[in-house]
Structures are given as structure tokens and as C-alpha cells.
């Protein structure tokens, strides 16, 4: 009953702490020293891979880019069996990063690595 | 049930390009303690990096380098006294021992400083490329004063397969000729030119973003 589900949504959000707990992109700036790679990567000095965290709501909004299966799994979790987990909040789109590296032989390497910065999240 | 890996430790055969590169090509921390790379080559690469990426490392739009991998190879100098009076002559060789299979060479350039200001004079430099079986010899000297002082010349046809392992490359018989224009400065050797390999890494490449599959509105 989609009418009931839509009616449920405000209380669902209140129950989960509102939109603050919704699946969303969060910043997480780190240094390559924290990863133990600072002897190797000399630029950039800062790196923010970001991460996705939060609850995937019962009704997945269109901007979550969730596939139809995620919608069904959400319904199964809510209506049929809570042992089936809710869809997970995971990165959807990424952007690359350019790094400058020192190699063992003293060479210097410029390289672009794909999928190093999360740009948006989805429920999958 | 596995305990978490300490920072910097990796599985034996990492499958991701970044981790594989870290495993195979990164210097150990002891090498770093011996002293980081420095000097003109590092300065050149940092400038190149700043043009290509912002402070967070995101590649700048419209400032593409045309490829996703650029490797700087430093020269090994031949033995001998390079100075003869006011003239400096130094033969150089560039070797890259193991070129990863996934990295495809697009072009190779040599980067050099045609003019090095000294206290009371200038050191003027040209590069001589010896002829190979396929290409004639050439004398490289920029027609106009290059921006930022550096001159870059395409030497792709002069690059040969090396004798070593598969994928090794060598550029032999590059000769730096330099002369003091005037004055009596102390003998300051010009910084050696370095080789830039523009490569396309098919694993970590700049593939165009995958088009989002069309989905019907729900």
C-alpha cells in the first residue's frame, strides 16, 4: 500500500533521527602519512576520499540512484523479513586523483588513479 | 577472523593498480630516509603537477596532460672529464629497466635548460642526438627563449628497446654541449636533461566516465 508507506515516511524519519542519519556523503580529510605512504606519494599534501554513511530510508528517493532491486530489498526488510538487511549506503560515483610519486630507482612518476574520491552515494 | 593490517602493509599480490604500484615500485622507507628526490627534475615535476591538478589532487579540467601517466627518467652520465676550457661536453644514457606491460608509450621527450644564468655570465647548452639506423642525428636548440626556462623536444624515434628485461627502454648517445658565453665564473655543470615518457596506463587510465544506463522513472 504505497499510500501507507508515504504516510509512514515522516514518522520513519523522526524515528531514525531525521535527514541527518540518511545515507549521505561525508568528508574525511586524511594525509598520506596516516596511510603510511608519505615516503612514496609527495603530492597532493592532502587527500579527502570521503565516505558514505547513513540509513537507507524505506522509500528511496530518486536521487539515491538505487536500482529497482534495492527498492524491493527495502520492502522485504520492512514488510517481510527483517533478517534481510536494508540496502547499504555505498559510493555511487567517483572522481580520479592525480598523484606525484617517487620510485625506487629515483625516478619521478605522475599518475592519475580513477575512483579515488567518492562524489555521491547510493543505496544498494 | 583476520586481524587488521597495520598501515602500509599489503597482501602479497595486490590486484588494484594503486596497491600493485605501491608493492612493486615504491621505495622502502629506508630509501626515503637516505634523502628524497630533489633538484631540477623534482621542481619540474611539481610544476607539471600543479598545472594538471588542484590542491586536493583533482585533475583540472581543460589542463589535461593528454595521458594518465608521465614517468621521469634521469640520465646516467658517462665517465670522463666533461670540461675542456670553457666548453662542457657530457654524453648521457637513459635507461628504464622494466616498463609495466599495461603502460603503453605515447611519446618521449627530453627536457633541458638551454640557458643557465651564472653570476657573471651564461652557460648556453644544446643537445646532440646521435643518428640511429632509422633516424638522422639532430642538434636540439630552441628557436625562441622557452617559457619557464625549460625546453622540451620529442625524441620518440630515438628510443630503442633495451638489452635487459622485457619492456626495457634505452636512449643512448645524448650529448650535452655547453659553453660559457663570457666572464670567468667557476665551473658550474649544467643540470642534466631528463627524459619524460608519456604513457597510457590501461589499468589506471583516464577512461571516459561510463554513461549512466538509462532507467525509467519509478
PDB file of C-alpha atoms in Angstrom, chain A residues 27-93:
ATOM      1  CA  UNK A  27      34.077  14.437   4.338  1.00  0.00           C
ATOM      2  CA  UNK A  28      37.104  12.686   5.770  1.00  0.00           C
ATOM      3  CA  UNK A  29      40.379  14.536   5.111  1.00  0.00           C
ATOM      4  CA  UNK A  30      43.486  12.463   5.732  1.00  0.00           C
ATOM      5  CA  UNK A  31      47.181  12.705   4.973  1.00  0.00           C
ATOM      6  CA  UNK A  32      49.225  10.126   3.121  1.00  0.00           C
ATOM      7  CA  UNK A  33      51.365   9.902   6.261  1.00  0.00           C
ATOM      8  CA  UNK A  34      48.347   8.426   8.053  1.00  0.00           C
ATOM      9  CA  UNK A  35      48.210   5.718   5.383  1.00  0.00           C
ATOM     10  CA  UNK A  36      51.957   5.110   5.658  1.00  0.00           C
ATOM     11  CA  UNK A  37      52.504   6.232   2.044  1.00  0.00           C
ATOM     12  CA  UNK A  38      54.190   9.585   2.571  1.00  0.00           C
ATOM     13  CA  UNK A  39      57.612   8.210   1.628  1.00  0.00           C
ATOM     14  CA  UNK A  40      56.139   7.428  -1.761  1.00  0.00           C
ATOM     15  CA  UNK A  41      53.470   9.978  -2.627  1.00  0.00           C
ATOM     16  CA  UNK A  42      54.751  13.546  -2.458  1.00  0.00           C
ATOM     17  CA  UNK A  43      51.693  15.342  -3.867  1.00  0.00           C
ATOM     18  CA  UNK A  44      48.990  16.185  -3.125  1.00  0.00           C
ATOM     19  CA  UNK A  45      49.598  17.044   0.526  1.00  0.00           C
ATOM     20  CA  UNK A  46      46.003  16.444   1.449  1.00  0.00           C
ATOM     21  CA  UNK A  47      43.504  13.835   0.377  1.00  0.00           C
ATOM     22  CA  UNK A  48      39.795  13.651   1.062  1.00  0.00           C
ATOM     23  CA  UNK A  49      38.465  10.305  -0.171  1.00  0.00           C
ATOM     24  CA  UNK A  50      35.127  10.981   1.625  1.00  0.00           C
ATOM     25  CA  UNK A  51      32.775   8.192   2.561  1.00  0.00           C
ATOM     26  CA  UNK A  52      29.085   7.294   2.563  1.00  0.00           C
ATOM     27  CA  UNK A  53      27.228   6.700   5.774  1.00  0.00           C
ATOM     28  CA  UNK A  54      23.659   6.641   6.975  1.00  0.00           C
ATOM     29  CA  UNK A  55      20.414   4.758   6.884  1.00  0.00           C
ATOM     30  CA  UNK A  56      18.800   3.975   3.577  1.00  0.00           C
ATOM     31  CA  UNK A  57      15.217   5.157   4.015  1.00  0.00           C
ATOM     32  CA  UNK A  58      12.265   2.899   3.440  1.00  0.00           C
ATOM     33  CA  UNK A  59      11.286   4.980   0.476  1.00  0.00           C
ATOM     34  CA  UNK A  60      14.310   5.509  -1.678  1.00  0.00           C
ATOM     35  CA  UNK A  61      14.271   8.907  -3.279  1.00  0.00           C
ATOM     36  CA  UNK A  62      15.195   9.179  -6.925  1.00  0.00           C
ATOM     37  CA  UNK A  63      18.468  10.956  -6.120  1.00  0.00           C
ATOM     38  CA  UNK A  64      19.784   7.833  -4.423  1.00  0.00           C
ATOM     39  CA  UNK A  65      20.256   6.271  -7.879  1.00  0.00           C
ATOM     40  CA  UNK A  66      19.148   2.984  -6.342  1.00  0.00           C
ATOM     41  CA  UNK A  67      18.378   0.121  -8.698  1.00  0.00           C
ATOM     42  CA  UNK A  68      14.921  -1.441  -8.571  1.00  0.00           C
ATOM     43  CA  UNK A  69      16.320  -4.370  -6.633  1.00  0.00           C
ATOM     44  CA  UNK A  70      17.295  -2.055  -3.771  1.00  0.00           C
ATOM     45  CA  UNK A  71      13.730  -0.800  -3.560  1.00  0.00           C
ATOM     46  CA  UNK A  72      12.422  -4.352  -3.390  1.00  0.00           C
ATOM     47  CA  UNK A  73      15.012  -5.322  -0.776  1.00  0.00           C
ATOM     48  CA  UNK A  74      13.973  -2.336   1.284  1.00  0.00           C
ATOM     49  CA  UNK A  75      10.355  -3.517   1.181  1.00  0.00           C
ATOM     50  CA  UNK A  76      11.374  -7.083   2.028  1.00  0.00           C
ATOM     51  CA  UNK A  77      13.310  -5.826   5.070  1.00  0.00           C
ATOM     52  CA  UNK A  78      10.406  -3.710   6.251  1.00  0.00           C
ATOM     53  CA  UNK A  79       7.443  -5.885   5.400  1.00  0.00           C
ATOM     54  CA  UNK A  80       8.541  -9.491   5.084  1.00  0.00           C
ATOM     55  CA  UNK A  81      11.713 -10.431   6.954  1.00  0.00           C
ATOM     56  CA  UNK A  82      13.956  -8.095   8.959  1.00  0.00           C
ATOM     57  CA  UNK A  83      16.777 -10.643   8.651  1.00  0.00           C
ATOM     58  CA  UNK A  84      17.171  -9.454   5.088  1.00  0.00           C
ATOM     59  CA  UNK A  85      19.292  -6.332   5.548  1.00  0.00           C
ATOM     60  CA  UNK A  86      18.281  -2.894   4.450  1.00  0.00           C
ATOM     61  CA  UNK A  87      20.134  -1.733   1.304  1.00  0.00           C
ATOM     62  CA  UNK A  88      23.627  -0.487   2.097  1.00  0.00           C
ATOM     63  CA  UNK A  89      24.723   3.119   1.799  1.00  0.00           C
ATOM     64  CA  UNK A  90      27.700   2.988  -0.582  1.00  0.00           C
ATOM     65  CA  UNK A  91      29.508   5.318  -3.015  1.00  0.00           C
ATOM     66  CA  UNK A  92      27.868   5.661  -6.407  1.00  0.00           C
ATOM     67  CA  UNK A  93      30.094   7.988  -8.384  1.00  0.00           C
TER      68      UNK A  93
END
